[in-house]
Structure formats: structure tokens, C-alpha cells
mmCIF file of C-alpha atoms in Angstrom:
data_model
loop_
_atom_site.group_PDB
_atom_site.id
_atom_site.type_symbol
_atom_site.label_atom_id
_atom_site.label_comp_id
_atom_site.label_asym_id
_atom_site.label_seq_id
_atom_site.Cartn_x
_atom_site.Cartn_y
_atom_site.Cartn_z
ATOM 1 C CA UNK A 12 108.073 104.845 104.136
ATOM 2 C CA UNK A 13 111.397 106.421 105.888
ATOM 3 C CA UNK A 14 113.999 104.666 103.510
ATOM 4 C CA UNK A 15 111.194 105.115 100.626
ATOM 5 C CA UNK A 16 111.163 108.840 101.252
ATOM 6 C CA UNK A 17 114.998 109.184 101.846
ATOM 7 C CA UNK A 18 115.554 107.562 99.078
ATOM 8 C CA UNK A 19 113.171 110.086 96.880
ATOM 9 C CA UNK A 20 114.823 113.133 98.522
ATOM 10 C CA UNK A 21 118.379 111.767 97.591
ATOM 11 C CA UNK A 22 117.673 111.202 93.964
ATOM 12 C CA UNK A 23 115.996 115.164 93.538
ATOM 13 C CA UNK A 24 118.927 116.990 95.554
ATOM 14 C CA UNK A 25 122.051 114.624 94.694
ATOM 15 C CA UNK A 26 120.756 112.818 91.823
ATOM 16 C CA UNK A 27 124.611 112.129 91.049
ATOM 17 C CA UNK A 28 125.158 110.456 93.898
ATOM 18 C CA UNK A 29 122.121 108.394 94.594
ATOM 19 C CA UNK A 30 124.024 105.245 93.229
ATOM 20 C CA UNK A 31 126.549 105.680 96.231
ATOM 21 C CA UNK A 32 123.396 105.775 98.512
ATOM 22 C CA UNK A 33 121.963 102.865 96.832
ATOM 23 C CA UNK A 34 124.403 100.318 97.721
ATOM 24 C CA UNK A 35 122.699 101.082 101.185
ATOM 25 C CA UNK A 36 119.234 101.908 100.180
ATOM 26 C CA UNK A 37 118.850 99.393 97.553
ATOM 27 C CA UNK A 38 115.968 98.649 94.974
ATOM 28 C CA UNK A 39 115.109 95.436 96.273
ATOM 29 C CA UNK A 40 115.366 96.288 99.328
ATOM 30 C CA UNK A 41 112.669 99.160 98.433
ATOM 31 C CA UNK A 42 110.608 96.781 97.057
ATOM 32 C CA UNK A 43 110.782 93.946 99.898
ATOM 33 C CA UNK A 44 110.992 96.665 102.953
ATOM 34 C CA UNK A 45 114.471 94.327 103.712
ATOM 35 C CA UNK A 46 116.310 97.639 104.299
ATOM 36 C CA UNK A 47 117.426 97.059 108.268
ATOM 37 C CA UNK A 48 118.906 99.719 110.617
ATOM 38 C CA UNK A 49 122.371 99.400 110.162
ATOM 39 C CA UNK A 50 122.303 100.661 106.610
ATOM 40 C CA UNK A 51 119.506 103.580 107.839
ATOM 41 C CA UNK A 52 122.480 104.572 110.361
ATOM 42 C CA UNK A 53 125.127 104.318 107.570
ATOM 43 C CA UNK A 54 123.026 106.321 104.801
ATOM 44 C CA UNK A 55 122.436 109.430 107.579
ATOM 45 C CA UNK A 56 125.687 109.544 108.773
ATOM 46 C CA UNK A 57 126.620 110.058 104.922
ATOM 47 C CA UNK A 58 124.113 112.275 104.737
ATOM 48 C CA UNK A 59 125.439 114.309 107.383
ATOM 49 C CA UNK A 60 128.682 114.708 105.968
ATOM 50 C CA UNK A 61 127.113 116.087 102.956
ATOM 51 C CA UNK A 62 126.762 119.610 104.499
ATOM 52 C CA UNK A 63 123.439 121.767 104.297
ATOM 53 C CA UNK A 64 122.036 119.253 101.427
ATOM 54 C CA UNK A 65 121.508 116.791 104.903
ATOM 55 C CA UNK A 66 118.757 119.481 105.610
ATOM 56 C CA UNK A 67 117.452 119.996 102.048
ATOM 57 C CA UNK A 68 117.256 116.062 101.909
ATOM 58 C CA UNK A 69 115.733 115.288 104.905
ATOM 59 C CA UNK A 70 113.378 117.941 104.742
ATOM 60 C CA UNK A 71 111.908 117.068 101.083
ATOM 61 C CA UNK A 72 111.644 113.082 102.787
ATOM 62 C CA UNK A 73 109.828 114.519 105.682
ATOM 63 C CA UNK A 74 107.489 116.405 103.147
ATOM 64 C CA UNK A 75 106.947 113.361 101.245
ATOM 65 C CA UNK A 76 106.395 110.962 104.170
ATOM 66 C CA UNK A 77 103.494 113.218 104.942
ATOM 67 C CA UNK A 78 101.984 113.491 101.969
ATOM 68 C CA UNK A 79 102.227 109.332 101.532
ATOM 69 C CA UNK A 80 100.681 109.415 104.859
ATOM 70 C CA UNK A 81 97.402 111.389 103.549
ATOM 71 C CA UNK A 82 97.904 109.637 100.432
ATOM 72 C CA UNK A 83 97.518 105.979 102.297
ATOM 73 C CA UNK A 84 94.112 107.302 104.352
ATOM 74 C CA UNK A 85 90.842 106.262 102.588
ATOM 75 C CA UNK A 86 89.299 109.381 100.439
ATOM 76 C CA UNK A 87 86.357 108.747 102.986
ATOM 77 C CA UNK A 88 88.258 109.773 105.830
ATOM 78 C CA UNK A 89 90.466 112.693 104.042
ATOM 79 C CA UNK A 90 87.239 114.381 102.921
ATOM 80 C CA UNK A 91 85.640 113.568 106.927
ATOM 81 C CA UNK A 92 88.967 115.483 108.279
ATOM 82 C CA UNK A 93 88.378 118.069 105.742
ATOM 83 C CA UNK A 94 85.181 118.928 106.386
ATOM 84 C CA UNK A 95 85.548 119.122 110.250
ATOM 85 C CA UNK A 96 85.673 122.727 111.879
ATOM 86 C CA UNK A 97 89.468 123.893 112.024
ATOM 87 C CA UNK A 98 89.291 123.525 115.977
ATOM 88 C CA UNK A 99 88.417 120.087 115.959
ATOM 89 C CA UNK A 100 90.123 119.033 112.892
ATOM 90 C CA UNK A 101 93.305 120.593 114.356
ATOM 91 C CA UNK A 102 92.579 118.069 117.312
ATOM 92 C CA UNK A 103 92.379 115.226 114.934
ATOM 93 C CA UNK A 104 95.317 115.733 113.121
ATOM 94 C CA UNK A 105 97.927 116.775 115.491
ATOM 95 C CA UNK A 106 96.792 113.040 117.389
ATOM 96 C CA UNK A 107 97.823 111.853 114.068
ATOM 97 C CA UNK A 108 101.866 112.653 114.977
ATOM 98 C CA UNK A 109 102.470 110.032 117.178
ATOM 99 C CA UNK A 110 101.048 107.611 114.752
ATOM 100 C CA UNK A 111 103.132 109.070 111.897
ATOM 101 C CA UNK A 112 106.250 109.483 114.071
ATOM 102 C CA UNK A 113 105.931 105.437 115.402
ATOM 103 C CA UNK A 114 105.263 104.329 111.252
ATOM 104 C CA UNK A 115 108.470 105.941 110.089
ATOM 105 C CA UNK A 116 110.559 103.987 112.479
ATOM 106 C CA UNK A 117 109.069 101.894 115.263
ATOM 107 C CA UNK A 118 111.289 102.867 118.401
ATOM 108 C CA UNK A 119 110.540 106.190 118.413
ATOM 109 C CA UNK A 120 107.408 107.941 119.810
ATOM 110 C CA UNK A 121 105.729 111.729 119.911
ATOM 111 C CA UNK A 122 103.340 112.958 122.064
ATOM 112 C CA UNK A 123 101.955 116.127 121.464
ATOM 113 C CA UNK A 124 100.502 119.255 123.551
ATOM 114 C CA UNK A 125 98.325 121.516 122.344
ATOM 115 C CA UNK A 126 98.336 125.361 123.874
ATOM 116 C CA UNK A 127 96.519 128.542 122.992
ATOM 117 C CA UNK A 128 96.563 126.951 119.186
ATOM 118 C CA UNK A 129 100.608 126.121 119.697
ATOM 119 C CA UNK A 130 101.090 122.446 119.637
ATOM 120 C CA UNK A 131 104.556 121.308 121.423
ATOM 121 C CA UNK A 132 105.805 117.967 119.772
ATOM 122 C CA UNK A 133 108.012 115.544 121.899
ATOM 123 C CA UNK A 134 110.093 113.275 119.809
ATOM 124 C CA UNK A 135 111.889 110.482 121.459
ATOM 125 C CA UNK A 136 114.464 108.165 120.242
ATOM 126 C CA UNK A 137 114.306 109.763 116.555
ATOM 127 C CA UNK A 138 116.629 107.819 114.482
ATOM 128 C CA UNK A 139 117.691 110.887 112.949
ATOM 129 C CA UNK A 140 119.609 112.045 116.179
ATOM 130 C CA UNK A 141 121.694 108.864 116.871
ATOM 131 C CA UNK A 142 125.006 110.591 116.816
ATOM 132 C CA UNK A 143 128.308 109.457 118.489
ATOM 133 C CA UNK A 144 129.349 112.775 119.034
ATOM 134 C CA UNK A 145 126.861 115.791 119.793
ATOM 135 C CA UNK A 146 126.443 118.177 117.010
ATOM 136 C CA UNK A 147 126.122 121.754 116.575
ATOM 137 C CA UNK A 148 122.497 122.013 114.841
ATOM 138 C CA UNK A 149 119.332 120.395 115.105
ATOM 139 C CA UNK A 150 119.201 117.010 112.933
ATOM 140 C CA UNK A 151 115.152 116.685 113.349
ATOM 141 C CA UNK A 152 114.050 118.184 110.344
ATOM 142 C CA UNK A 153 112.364 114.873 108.802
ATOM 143 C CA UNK A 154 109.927 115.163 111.425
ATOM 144 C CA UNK A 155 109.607 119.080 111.078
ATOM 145 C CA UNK A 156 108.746 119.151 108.001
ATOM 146 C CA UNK A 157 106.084 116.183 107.919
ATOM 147 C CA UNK A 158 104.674 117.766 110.543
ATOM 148 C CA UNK A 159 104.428 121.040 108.700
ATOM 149 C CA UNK A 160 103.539 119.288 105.409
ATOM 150 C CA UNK A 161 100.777 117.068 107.287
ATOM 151 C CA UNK A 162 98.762 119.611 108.883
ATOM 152 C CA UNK A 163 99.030 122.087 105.608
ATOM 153 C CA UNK A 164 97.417 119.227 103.971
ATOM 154 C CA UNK A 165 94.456 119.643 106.018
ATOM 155 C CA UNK A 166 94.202 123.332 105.558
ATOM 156 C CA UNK A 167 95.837 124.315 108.861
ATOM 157 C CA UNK A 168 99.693 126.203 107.799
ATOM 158 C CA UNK A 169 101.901 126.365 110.869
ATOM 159 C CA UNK A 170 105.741 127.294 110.915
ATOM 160 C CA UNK A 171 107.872 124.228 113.220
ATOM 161 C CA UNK A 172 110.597 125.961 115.549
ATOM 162 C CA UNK A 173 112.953 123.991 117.168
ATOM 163 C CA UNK A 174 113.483 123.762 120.847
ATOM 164 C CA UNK A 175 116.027 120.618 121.549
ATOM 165 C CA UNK A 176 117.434 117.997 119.883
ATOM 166 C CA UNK A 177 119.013 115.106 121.392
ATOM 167 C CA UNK A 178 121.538 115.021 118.693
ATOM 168 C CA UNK A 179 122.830 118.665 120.142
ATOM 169 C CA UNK A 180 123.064 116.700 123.930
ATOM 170 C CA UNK A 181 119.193 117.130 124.784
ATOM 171 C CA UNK A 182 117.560 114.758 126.270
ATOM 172 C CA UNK A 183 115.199 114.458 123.466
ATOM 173 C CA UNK A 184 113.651 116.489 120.213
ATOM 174 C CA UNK A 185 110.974 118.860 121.053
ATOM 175 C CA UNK A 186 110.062 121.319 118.751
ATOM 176 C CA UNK A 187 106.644 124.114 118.330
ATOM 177 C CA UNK A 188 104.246 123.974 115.474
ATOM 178 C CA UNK A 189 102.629 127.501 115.828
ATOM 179 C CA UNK A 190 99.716 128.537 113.170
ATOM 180 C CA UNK A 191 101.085 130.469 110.754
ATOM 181 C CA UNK A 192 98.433 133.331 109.929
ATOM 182 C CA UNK A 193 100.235 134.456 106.543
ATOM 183 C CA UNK A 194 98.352 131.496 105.019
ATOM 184 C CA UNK A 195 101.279 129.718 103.727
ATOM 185 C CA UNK A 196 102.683 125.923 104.095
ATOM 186 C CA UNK A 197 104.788 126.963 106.886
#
């Protein structure tokens, strides 16, 4: 779903360069999930070097992870989480970060706190942060936006605000999903 979803967001903001980004995110390798680490690493450090489109990429992937993620739950369970009262549903869905955060790339893990409605998200070993050098901005927005994107799905907007990134020299990524009462996708 992460190389699936990179590759999406690549061909929408640099269509013109998606054939330089498939000779590491290939086709077949799509198709057979044969796509291994070393050409993840190589495809975001690319990315990187692409300027603010790195954020405009990885934020429409993180959006479309999500929204693969709902897609991929039975219509039995969607309408169940629906239905549930905002308080509880809230509950369900934020345990459903850690789950999303392990799918996208098996190393890394989330656990989640939730706080007067404010849910603090701890991500660890994000693929997205493996830098050689520490960089000057946050390079977590993947999981950012899927987080946004997955809990406006289920009716319940919040805006993400960074904290740390381990790609800045943190530790780790933590970041706050607090509702947003304007109503909107966050």
C-alpha cells in the first residue's frame, strides 16, 4: 500500500517525472509487491530533493493510504464504525493507527494517547525519517495526513500538528491530532 500510494501521489504532482521514479517503483513490482527497501530509501531520498512537492507527494499518498485502508474494511464493519457514538467511535478508530502505521511498512509502530479529545501519536522507526544527515523540517507527513484523512472518514475532522521528528534529530515522530470544530477534513 506505501509504494502503491507513493507511486499514485508521484504520477498527480510530477506526472513528468514518474518514469524516473519508476525505474524504482516499477509496474511489476506494483503488481507482485517485489518492491524491497532499498529502492523505498532511493525513491524518498529523490523525493526529498524535489523541494516542497516531497510534502505535496507524500501528503496526497498518506491521504490515499487511508482511504485504501477504509476501502479494504468490509461495508459491515464501515457502516458498524459509523453508526457508533462519536466518543466511542473516536476510541475505535484512533486504535486503528498502530495497525495502519505497522501495514504501511512493518518496522515501524504507533501507539496512541488519547487526552481531553487530543490524541498524541508516537511514530517509531517511520521509514520516512531515515536520513543520513538531520534535516530542517518534519518529513512525517505520510502519516499526518492518513491520520487526518482516516478519522475524517469516520466523521471525526481533526487538524495533525507536529511535535518531533526523528528526521530533525528526535528521538522519534510524535505529532497531535486535535478535533477540529470548523467541521472540515483537517
Amino acid at each position: 500500500m506505501l509504494v502503491a500510494s507513493l507511486h499514485q501521489g508521484i504520477g498527480e504532482v510530477l506526472p513528468t517525472r514518474l518514469g524516473f521514479y519508476e525505474n524504482w517503483l516499477n509496474p511489476k513490482g506494483l503488481r507482485e509487491g517485489t518492491i524491497g527497501l532499498a529502492p523505498l530509501y532511493a525513491v524518498l531520498s529523490f523525493l526529498r530533493q524535489e523541494g516542497a512537492l516531497y510534502g505535496d507527494i507524500t501528503t496526497r499518498a498518506g491521504e490515499y493510504a487511508a482511504e485504501w485502508t477504509v476501502a479494504d474494511m468490509s461495508p459491515t464493519a464501515r457502516r458498524c464504525l459509523r453508526a457508533l457514538p462519536t466518543g466511542v467511535r473516536r476510541f475505535f478508530v484512533v486504535r486503528q493507527l498502530g495497525r495502519f502505521v505497522r501495514a504501511t511498512y512493518r518496522p515501524s509502530r504507533a501507539a496512541s494517547e488519547t487526552r481531553r479529545g487530543t490524541v498524541r501519536v508516537d511514530v517509531r522507526d517511520s521509514v520516512f525519517c531515515v536520513v543520513r544527515q538531520p534535516v530542517a523540517h518534519a518529513l512525517c507527513g505520510f502519516y499526518a495526513a492518513a491520520f487526518v484523512r482516516l478519522l475524517a472518514l469516520f466523521d471525526l475532522p481533526v487538524r495533525a500538528d507536529m511535535l518531533t521528528c526523528r528526521a530533525t534529530g528526535e528521538p522519534g515522530c510524535t505529532m497531535t491530532l486535535t478535533p477540529d470544530d470548523r467541521g472540515g477534513e483537517g
